[in-house]
Amino acid sequence: MIRQSAYRIGWTLLLACLAVQGTAPALGQPPTVLVSGKVVEGSTGWERPAVFGFSAEAAGVLTIAVRAIDEADLFLLVTDADGQPLPDGRSDQDLGGDAGAEQFAVTVQRAGSYRIRVETFDGGEGAFKIGVSWLPFPALAVPADPDGSPSSATRLWFDQSTRSDALDGSKGDYWDWFVVKAEKSGTLTVTTRAEEGDLILEAFSPGKYDEALHRSDQDLQGNSGNEAVTLIVKAGEEFLFKVSAFSPGATIPYRLQVGFIPN
């Protein structure tokens, strides 16, 4: 357990609840500040998780503890400002056999805005107490990643030739995000090819990054870097694609290509 640091950062409640899509703040909700070392009460509603926001002024370690007031089965999720889960940012441990007891530490590798999401396992209502502790640790910092989040995804086009890219965990480049917009209805296929290294390819709907629409770890033709995802799309729809390494932090050069068959 991390000892309470004298250092404090602002923990600002971005919204009390989210809509099912997890994107719209509750109107008129006054801001709430959570202070390191303080415990407050919160609640979730049906399909409306409680989401707390915070701003880290530097890299560090965030510790979160939550306990259900009722008998709700809770889990925690820590994400970036886009809603992309941080590595090892989930907790559903049911400590001591208590479904409403969760706590863990998460490494925050860059200054920026983050979110803590509290949900019930069945999506229903639940009341809880939550507390946080923050330890600034600049030595944990990694360089900024220009395409490491959905909001900075690289746009791809149907008529684009094969794109060469690479993952490099030693430089903080753990994954790459790409976005594709369908100009027509049809079948969209995104593929990766790598001579060496094990890749994972995932497809997401905009704003929903905690669970992929499709995930490819098929190792096509016996090659661990060969992956493919196919979607049936309508004109005007956008989808995001994430390329990551099966072993986090690996360095893997790869090629990515978009294919499209119109209806």
Coordinates of N, CA and C in Angstrom, one line a residue, residues 56-258:
A56 N -3.3 14.6 -13.5 CA -2.0 14.3 -13.0 C -1.0 15.3 -13.5
E57 N -0.3 15.9 -12.6 CA 0.7 16.9 -13.1 C 2.0 16.3 -13.5
A58 N 2.2 15.0 -13.2 CA 3.4 14.3 -13.5 C 3.1 12.8 -13.5
A59 N 4.1 12.0 -13.9 CA 3.9 10.6 -13.8 C 3.9 10.2 -12.3
G60 N 3.2 9.1 -12.0 CA 3.2 8.6 -10.6 C 2.4 7.4 -10.5
V61 N 2.0 7.0 -9.3 CA 1.3 5.8 -8.9 C 0.0 6.2 -8.2
L62 N -1.1 5.8 -8.8 CA -2.4 6.1 -8.2 C -3.0 4.8 -7.5
T63 N -3.3 5.0 -6.3 CA -4.0 3.9 -5.5 C -5.5 4.2 -5.3
I64 N -6.3 3.3 -5.5 CA -7.8 3.5 -5.4 C -8.3 2.4 -4.5
A65 N -9.2 2.7 -3.6 CA -9.9 1.8 -2.8 C -11.4 2.1 -2.8
V66 N -12.2 1.1 -3.0 CA -13.7 1.3 -3.0 C -14.3 0.1 -2.2
R67 N -15.3 0.5 -1.4 CA -16.1 -0.5 -0.6 C -17.6 -0.2 -0.8
A68 N -18.3 -1.3 -1.2 CA -19.8 -1.1 -1.3 C -20.4 -0.9 0.0
I69 N -21.4 0.1 0.1 CA -22.2 0.3 1.3 C -23.3 -0.7 1.4
D70 N -23.8 -1.1 0.2 CA -24.8 -2.2 0.2 C -24.1 -3.5 -0.2
E71 N -24.8 -4.4 -0.9 CA -24.2 -5.7 -1.3 C -23.9 -5.7 -2.7
A72 N -23.7 -4.5 -3.4 CA -23.4 -4.5 -4.8 C -22.0 -5.1 -5.1
D73 N -22.0 -5.7 -6.3 CA -20.7 -6.3 -6.8 C -20.1 -5.2 -7.7
L74 N -19.0 -4.6 -7.2 CA -18.4 -3.5 -7.8 C -17.1 -3.9 -8.6
F75 N -16.8 -3.1 -9.6 CA -15.5 -3.2 -10.2 C -15.0 -1.8 -10.6
L76 N -13.7 -1.7 -10.7 CA -13.1 -0.4 -11.0 C -12.4 -0.4 -12.4
L77 N -12.4 0.7 -13.1 CA -11.7 0.9 -14.3 C -11.1 2.3 -14.4
V78 N -9.8 2.3 -14.7 CA -9.1 3.6 -14.8 C -8.7 3.8 -16.3
T79 N -9.1 4.9 -16.9 CA -8.9 5.2 -18.3 C -8.2 6.5 -18.5
D80 N -7.8 6.8 -19.7 CA -7.3 8.1 -20.1 C -8.5 9.0 -20.4
A81 N -8.3 10.2 -20.9 CA -9.4 11.2 -21.1 C -10.3 10.7 -22.2
D82 N -9.9 9.8 -23.1 CA -10.7 9.3 -24.2 C -11.6 8.1 -23.7
G83 N -11.3 7.6 -22.5 CA -12.0 6.4 -22.1 C -11.2 5.1 -22.4
Q84 N -10.0 5.2 -22.9 CA -9.2 4.1 -23.2 C -8.6 3.5 -21.9
P85 N -8.8 2.2 -21.5 CA -8.3 1.7 -20.3 C -6.8 1.7 -20.2
L86 N -6.2 2.1 -19.1 CA -4.8 2.0 -18.9 C -4.4 0.6 -18.7
P87 N -3.1 0.3 -19.0 CA -2.6 -1.1 -18.8 C -2.8 -1.4 -17.3
D88 N -3.3 -2.6 -17.1 CA -3.6 -3.1 -15.7 C -4.5 -2.1 -15.0
G89 N -5.4 -1.5 -15.7 CA -6.3 -0.5 -15.1 C -7.6 -1.0 -14.7
R90 N -7.8 -2.3 -14.6 CA -9.1 -2.9 -14.1 C -8.9 -3.6 -12.8
S91 N -9.9 -3.6 -12.0 CA -9.9 -4.3 -10.7 C -11.3 -4.9 -10.5
D92 N -11.3 -6.3 -10.4 CA -12.6 -7.0 -10.0 C -12.1 -8.2 -9.2
Q93 N -11.4 -7.9 -8.1 CA -10.8 -8.9 -7.3 C -11.6 -9.6 -6.3
D94 N -12.7 -8.8 -5.8 CA -13.6 -9.3 -4.7 C -12.7 -9.7 -3.5
L95 N -12.0 -8.7 -3.0 CA -11.0 -9.0 -1.9 C -11.7 -9.6 -0.7
G96 N -11.0 -10.6 -0.2 CA -11.6 -11.3 1.0 C -12.9 -12.0 0.8
G97 N -13.2 -12.2 -0.5 CA -14.5 -12.8 -0.8 C -15.7 -11.8 -0.8
D98 N -15.4 -10.5 -0.7 CA -16.4 -9.5 -0.7 C -16.5 -8.9 -2.1
A99 N -17.6 -9.1 -2.7 CA -17.8 -8.6 -4.1 C -17.8 -7.1 -4.2
G100 N -18.0 -6.4 -3.1 CA -18.0 -5.0 -3.2 C -16.7 -4.3 -2.7
A101 N -15.6 -5.2 -2.6 CA -14.3 -4.7 -2.1 C -13.3 -4.7 -3.2
E102 N -12.8 -3.5 -3.6 CA -11.8 -3.5 -4.6 C -10.7 -2.4 -4.2
Q103 N -9.5 -2.7 -4.5 CA -8.4 -1.7 -4.4 C -7.2 -2.2 -5.1
F104 N -6.5 -1.2 -5.8 CA -5.3 -1.6 -6.5 C -4.5 -0.3 -6.8
A105 N -3.3 -0.5 -7.3 CA -2.5 0.6 -7.7 C -2.2 0.6 -9.2
V106 N -2.3 1.8 -9.8 CA -2.1 1.9 -11.2 C -1.0 2.9 -11.5
T107 N -0.1 2.5 -12.5 CA 1.0 3.4 -12.9 C 0.5 4.4 -13.9
V108 N 0.6 5.7 -13.6 CA 0.3 6.7 -14.6 C 1.6 7.2 -15.2
Q109 N 1.8 7.0 -16.4 CA 3.1 7.3 -17.1 C 3.3 8.6 -17.7
R110 N 2.2 9.4 -17.8 CA 2.3 10.7 -18.4 C 1.4 11.7 -17.6
A111 N 1.7 12.9 -17.6 CA 0.9 14.0 -17.1 C -0.4 14.1 -18.0
G112 N -1.5 14.4 -17.4 CA -2.7 14.5 -18.2 C -4.0 14.2 -17.4
S113 N -5.1 14.2 -18.1 CA -6.4 13.9 -17.5 C -6.7 12.4 -17.6
Y114 N -7.3 11.9 -16.5 CA -7.6 10.5 -16.4 C -9.0 10.4 -15.7
R115 N -9.6 9.2 -15.8 CA -10.9 8.9 -15.2 C -10.8 7.6 -14.4
I116 N -11.6 7.6 -13.3 CA -11.8 6.5 -12.5 C -13.3 6.1 -12.6
R117 N -13.6 4.9 -13.0 CA -15.0 4.5 -13.3 C -15.4 3.4 -12.3
V118 N -16.5 3.6 -11.6 CA -17.0 2.6 -10.7 C -18.3 2.1 -11.2
E119 N -18.4 0.7 -11.4 CA -19.6 0.1 -11.9 C -20.0 -1.1 -11.1
T120 N -21.3 -1.5 -11.2 CA -21.7 -2.8 -10.7 C -21.5 -3.8 -11.7
F121 N -21.3 -5.1 -11.3 CA -21.1 -6.1 -12.2 C -22.3 -6.4 -13.1
D122 N -23.5 -6.2 -12.6 CA -24.7 -6.4 -13.4 C -25.2 -5.2 -14.0
G123 N -24.5 -4.1 -13.9 CA -25.0 -2.8 -14.5 C -26.1 -2.1 -13.7
G124 N -26.4 -2.6 -12.5 CA -27.5 -2.0 -11.7 C -27.0 -0.9 -10.7
E125 N -27.8 -0.7 -9.7 CA -27.5 0.3 -8.7 C -26.6 -0.1 -7.6
G126 N -25.8 0.8 -7.1 CA -24.9 0.4 -6.0 C -24.4 1.7 -5.3
A127 N -24.3 1.7 -4.0 CA -23.7 2.8 -3.3 C -22.4 2.3 -2.7
F128 N -21.4 3.3 -2.6 CA -20.1 2.9 -2.2 C -19.3 4.0 -1.6
K129 N -18.2 3.7 -0.9 CA -17.3 4.7 -0.5 C -16.0 4.5 -1.3
I130 N -15.4 5.6 -1.6 CA -14.2 5.5 -2.4 C -13.1 6.5 -1.9
G131 N -11.9 6.1 -2.0 CA -10.8 6.9 -1.6 C -9.6 6.7 -2.5
V132 N -8.7 7.8 -2.6 CA -7.6 7.7 -3.5 C -6.4 8.2 -2.8
S133 N -5.2 7.7 -3.3 CA -3.9 8.2 -2.8 C -3.0 8.3 -4.0
W134 N -2.3 9.4 -4.1 CA -1.4 9.7 -5.2 C 0.0 9.9 -4.8
L135 N 0.9 9.2 -5.5 CA 2.4 9.3 -5.3 C 3.0 9.8 -6.5
P136 N 3.4 11.0 -6.6 CA 4.1 11.5 -7.8 C 5.5 10.8 -8.0
F137 N 5.8 10.3 -9.2 CA 7.0 9.5 -9.4 C 7.5 9.8 -10.8
P138 N 8.2 11.0 -11.0 CA 8.6 11.4 -12.3 C 9.5 10.4 -13.1
A139 N 10.2 9.5 -12.4 CA 11.0 8.5 -13.0 C 10.2 7.5 -13.8
L140 N 8.9 7.4 -13.6 CA 8.0 6.5 -14.3 C 7.5 7.1 -15.6
A141 N 7.9 8.3 -15.9 CA 7.4 9.0 -17.1 C 7.9 8.3 -18.4
V142 N 7.1 8.3 -19.4 CA 7.5 7.8 -20.8 C 7.2 8.9 -21.7
P143 N 7.8 9.0 -22.9 CA 7.6 10.0 -23.9 C 6.1 10.0 -24.4
A144 N 5.7 11.2 -24.8 CA 4.3 11.2 -25.4 C 4.2 10.4 -26.7
D145 N 3.1 9.8 -26.9 CA 2.9 8.9 -28.1 C 1.9 9.6 -29.0
P146 N 2.3 10.1 -30.2 CA 1.4 10.9 -31.0 C 0.2 10.2 -31.6
D147 N 0.2 8.8 -31.6 CA -1.0 8.1 -32.1 C -1.4 7.1 -31.0
G148 N -1.2 7.4 -29.8 CA -1.4 6.4 -28.7 C -2.8 6.5 -28.1
S149 N -3.7 7.3 -28.6 CA -5.0 7.4 -28.0 C -6.0 7.6 -29.2
P150 N -7.3 7.3 -29.0 CA -8.3 7.5 -30.0 C -8.4 8.9 -30.6
S151 N -8.3 9.9 -29.7 CA -8.4 11.3 -30.2 C -7.3 11.7 -31.1
S152 N -6.1 11.0 -31.1 CA -5.0 11.3 -31.9 C -4.8 10.2 -33.0
A153 N -5.8 9.4 -33.3 CA -5.7 8.3 -34.2 C -5.3 8.8 -35.6
T154 N -4.5 8.0 -36.3 CA -4.1 8.3 -37.7 C -5.3 8.0 -38.6
R155 N -5.7 8.9 -39.5 CA -6.8 8.6 -40.4 C -6.3 7.8 -41.6
L156 N -7.0 6.8 -42.0 CA -6.7 6.0 -43.1 C -7.8 6.1 -44.2
W157 N -7.4 5.9 -45.4 CA -8.4 6.0 -46.5 C -8.5 4.7 -47.3
F158 N -9.6 4.5 -47.9 CA -9.8 3.2 -48.7 C -8.8 3.0 -49.8
D159 N -8.4 4.1 -50.4 CA -7.6 4.0 -51.6 C -6.1 4.1 -51.2
Q160 N -5.8 4.1 -49.9 CA -4.4 4.2 -49.4 C -3.7 2.9 -49.6
S161 N -2.4 3.0 -50.0 CA -1.6 1.8 -50.2 C -1.2 1.3 -48.8
T162 N -0.5 0.2 -48.7 CA -0.1 -0.3 -47.5 C 0.8 0.7 -46.7
R163 N 0.4 0.8 -45.4 CA 1.1 1.7 -44.5 C 2.1 1.0 -43.6
S164 N 3.4 1.5 -43.5 CA 4.4 0.9 -42.7 C 4.4 1.6 -41.4
D165 N 4.5 0.9 -40.3 CA 4.5 1.6 -38.9 C 5.3 0.6 -38.0
A166 N 5.3 1.0 -36.7 CA 6.0 0.1 -35.8 C 5.6 0.5 -34.4
L167 N 5.6 -0.5 -33.5 CA 5.5 -0.4 -32.0 C 6.9 -0.4 -31.4
D168 N 7.1 0.4 -30.4 CA 8.4 0.5 -29.7 C 8.1 0.8 -28.3
G169 N 8.0 -0.2 -27.4 CA 7.7 0.0 -26.0 C 8.8 0.7 -25.3
S170 N 10.0 0.7 -25.8 CA 11.1 1.4 -25.1 C 11.0 2.9 -25.2
K171 N 10.1 3.4 -26.2 CA 9.9 4.8 -26.3 C 8.5 5.2 -25.9
G172 N 7.8 4.3 -25.2 CA 6.4 4.6 -24.8 C 5.4 4.4 -25.9
D173 N 5.8 3.8 -27.0 CA 4.8 3.5 -28.1 C 4.3 2.1 -28.0
Y174 N 3.3 1.9 -27.1 CA 2.8 0.6 -26.8 C 1.7 0.1 -27.8
W175 N 1.0 1.1 -28.4 CA 0.0 0.7 -29.4 C -0.2 1.9 -30.4
D176 N -0.8 1.6 -31.5 CA -1.1 2.6 -32.5 C -2.6 2.6 -32.8
W177 N -3.2 3.8 -32.9 CA -4.7 3.9 -33.2 C -4.8 4.5 -34.6
F178 N -5.8 3.9 -35.3 CA -6.2 4.4 -36.7 C -7.7 4.6 -36.7
V179 N -8.1 5.5 -37.6 CA -9.6 5.7 -37.8 C -9.9 5.7 -39.2
V180 N -11.0 5.0 -39.6 CA -11.5 4.9 -40.9 C -12.9 5.3 -41.0
K181 N -13.3 6.1 -42.0 CA -14.7 6.5 -42.2 C -15.2 5.9 -43.5
A182 N -16.3 5.3 -43.5 CA -16.9 4.6 -44.7 C -17.6 5.7 -45.5
E183 N -17.1 5.8 -46.8 CA -17.7 6.7 -47.7 C -18.9 6.1 -48.4
K184 N -18.9 4.7 -48.4 CA -20.0 4.0 -48.9 C -20.3 2.8 -48.0
S185 N -21.5 2.2 -48.2 CA -21.8 1.0 -47.5 C -21.1 -0.2 -48.2
G186 N -20.7 -1.2 -47.3 CA -20.0 -2.3 -47.9 C -19.3 -3.1 -46.8
T187 N -18.2 -3.8 -47.2 CA -17.4 -4.6 -46.3 C -16.0 -4.0 -46.1
L188 N -15.7 -3.7 -44.9 CA -14.4 -3.1 -44.6 C -13.5 -4.1 -43.9
T189 N -12.3 -4.3 -44.4 CA -11.3 -5.2 -43.8 C -10.0 -4.5 -43.6
V190 N -9.5 -4.6 -42.3 CA -8.2 -4.1 -42.0 C -7.3 -5.2 -41.6
T191 N -6.1 -5.2 -42.1 CA -5.1 -6.3 -41.9 C -3.8 -5.8 -41.4
T192 N -3.1 -6.6 -40.7 CA -1.7 -6.3 -40.3 C -0.8 -7.5 -40.8
R193 N 0.5 -7.1 -41.1 CA 1.5 -8.1 -41.4 C 2.8 -7.7 -40.7
A194 N 3.4 -8.7 -40.1 CA 4.7 -8.4 -39.4 C 5.6 -9.6 -39.6
E195 N 6.9 -9.4 -40.0 CA 7.8 -10.5 -40.2 C 8.1 -11.2 -38.9
E196 N 8.3 -10.4 -37.8 CA 8.5 -10.9 -36.5 C 7.7 -10.2 -35.5
G197 N 7.3 -10.9 -34.4 CA 6.5 -10.3 -33.3 C 5.1 -10.7 -33.4
D198 N 4.4 -10.6 -32.2 CA 3.0 -11.1 -32.1 C 2.1 -9.9 -31.9
L199 N 1.2 -9.6 -32.9 CA 0.3 -8.5 -32.8 C -1.1 -8.9 -32.5
I200 N -1.8 -7.9 -32.0 CA -3.2 -7.9 -31.7 C -3.9 -6.8 -32.5
L201 N -5.0 -7.0 -33.2 CA -5.7 -6.0 -33.9 C -7.2 -6.0 -33.4
E202 N -7.6 -4.8 -33.0 CA -9.0 -4.6 -32.4 C -9.7 -3.5 -33.1
A203 N -11.0 -3.6 -33.2 CA -11.9 -2.6 -33.8 C -12.8 -2.1 -32.8
F204 N -13.1 -0.8 -32.8 CA -13.9 -0.1 -31.8 C -14.9 0.8 -32.4
S205 N -16.0 1.0 -31.8 CA -17.0 2.1 -32.1 C -16.5 3.4 -31.4
P206 N -16.7 4.6 -32.1 CA -16.2 5.8 -31.4 C -16.8 6.0 -30.0
G207 N -16.0 6.3 -29.1 CA -16.4 6.6 -27.7 C -16.6 5.4 -26.8
K208 N -16.4 4.2 -27.4 CA -16.6 2.9 -26.6 C -15.3 2.1 -26.7
Y209 N -14.4 2.4 -25.8 CA -13.0 1.9 -25.9 C -12.7 0.8 -24.8
D210 N -13.7 0.6 -23.9 CA -13.4 -0.4 -22.9 C -13.7 -1.9 -23.4
E211 N -14.3 -2.0 -24.5 CA -14.6 -3.3 -25.1 C -14.6 -3.3 -26.6
A212 N -13.8 -4.1 -27.2 CA -13.7 -4.1 -28.7 C -14.9 -4.7 -29.3
L213 N -15.3 -4.2 -30.5 CA -16.3 -4.8 -31.4 C -15.8 -6.2 -31.9
H214 N -14.5 -6.2 -32.3 CA -13.9 -7.4 -32.8 C -12.4 -7.4 -32.4
R215 N -11.9 -8.5 -32.1 CA -10.5 -8.7 -31.7 C -9.9 -9.8 -32.5
S216 N -8.8 -9.5 -33.1 CA -8.1 -10.6 -33.9 C -6.7 -10.9 -33.3
D217 N -6.6 -12.1 -32.8 CA -5.3 -12.7 -32.4 C -5.2 -14.1 -32.9
Q218 N -5.4 -14.1 -34.3 CA -5.6 -15.4 -35.0 C -4.3 -16.0 -35.5
D219 N -3.3 -15.1 -35.6 CA -2.0 -15.6 -36.1 C -2.2 -16.3 -37.5
L220 N -2.7 -15.6 -38.4 CA -3.1 -16.1 -39.7 C -1.9 -16.7 -40.5
Q221 N -2.1 -17.8 -41.2 CA -1.1 -18.5 -41.9 C 0.1 -18.9 -41.0
G222 N -0.2 -19.0 -39.7 CA 0.8 -19.4 -38.8 C 1.8 -18.3 -38.4
N223 N 1.5 -17.1 -38.8 CA 2.4 -16.0 -38.5 C 1.7 -15.1 -37.4
S224 N 2.4 -14.9 -36.3 CA 1.8 -14.3 -35.1 C 1.6 -12.8 -35.4
G225 N 2.1 -12.2 -36.4 CA 1.9 -10.8 -36.8 C 0.9 -10.6 -37.8
N226 N 0.2 -11.6 -38.3 CA -0.8 -11.5 -39.3 C -2.2 -11.6 -38.7
E227 N -2.9 -10.4 -38.7 CA -4.2 -10.3 -38.2 C -5.1 -9.6 -39.1
A228 N -6.4 -9.9 -39.0 CA -7.4 -9.3 -39.9 C -8.8 -9.1 -39.1
V229 N -9.4 -7.9 -39.4 CA -10.7 -7.7 -38.8 C -11.6 -7.2 -40.0
T230 N -12.8 -7.8 -40.1 CA -13.8 -7.4 -41.1 C -15.1 -6.9 -40.5
L231 N -15.6 -5.8 -41.0 CA -16.8 -5.2 -40.5 C -17.7 -4.9 -41.7
I232 N -19.0 -5.1 -41.5 CA -20.0 -4.6 -42.4 C -20.4 -3.2 -42.0
V233 N -20.2 -2.2 -42.9 CA -20.3 -0.8 -42.6 C -21.4 -0.1 -43.5
K234 N -21.9 1.0 -42.9 CA -22.8 1.8 -43.7 C -22.1 3.2 -44.0
A235 N -22.6 3.8 -45.0 CA -22.0 5.1 -45.5 C -22.0 6.1 -44.3
G236 N -20.9 6.7 -44.1 CA -20.8 7.7 -43.0 C -20.3 7.2 -41.7
E237 N -20.3 5.9 -41.5 CA -19.9 5.3 -40.2 C -18.4 5.4 -40.0
E238 N -17.9 5.6 -38.8 CA -16.5 5.7 -38.5 C -16.2 4.5 -37.5
F239 N -15.0 4.0 -37.7 CA -14.5 2.9 -36.8 C -13.1 3.2 -36.5
L240 N -12.7 2.8 -35.3 CA -11.3 2.9 -34.9 C -10.6 1.6 -34.7
F241 N -9.3 1.5 -35.0 CA -8.6 0.2 -35.0 C -7.3 0.5 -34.1
K242 N -7.1 -0.5 -33.3 CA -5.9 -0.4 -32.4 C -5.0 -1.6 -32.7
V243 N -3.7 -1.3 -32.9 CA -2.7 -2.3 -33.1 C -1.8 -2.3 -31.9
S244 N -1.7 -3.5 -31.2 CA -0.9 -3.6 -30.0 C -0.1 -4.9 -30.0
A245 N 0.8 -5.0 -29.1 CA 1.7 -6.2 -29.1 C 1.1 -7.2 -28.0
F246 N 1.2 -8.5 -28.3 CA 0.7 -9.5 -27.4 C 1.6 -9.4 -26.1
S247 N 2.8 -9.1 -26.2 CA 3.7 -8.9 -25.1 C 3.9 -7.4 -24.9
P248 N 3.3 -6.7 -23.9 CA 3.4 -5.3 -23.8 C 4.8 -4.8 -23.7
G249 N 5.1 -3.7 -24.5 CA 6.4 -3.2 -24.5 C 7.3 -3.7 -25.6
A250 N 6.8 -4.6 -26.4 CA 7.7 -5.2 -27.5 C 7.9 -4.2 -28.6
T251 N 9.0 -4.4 -29.4 CA 9.2 -3.6 -30.5 C 8.9 -4.4 -31.8
I252 N 8.0 -4.0 -32.6 CA 7.5 -4.8 -33.7 C 7.2 -3.8 -34.9
P253 N 8.0 -3.9 -36.0 CA 7.7 -3.2 -37.2 C 6.5 -4.0 -37.9
Y254 N 5.6 -3.3 -38.5 CA 4.5 -4.0 -39.2 C 4.0 -3.2 -40.4
R255 N 3.1 -3.9 -41.2 CA 2.4 -3.2 -42.3 C 0.9 -3.3 -42.0
L256 N 0.2 -2.3 -42.4 CA -1.2 -2.2 -42.2 C -1.9 -1.8 -43.5
Q257 N -3.0 -2.5 -43.8 CA -3.7 -2.2 -45.0 C -5.2 -2.2 -44.9
V258 N -5.9 -1.3 -45.6 CA -7.4 -1.2 -45.5 C -7.9 -1.7 -46.9

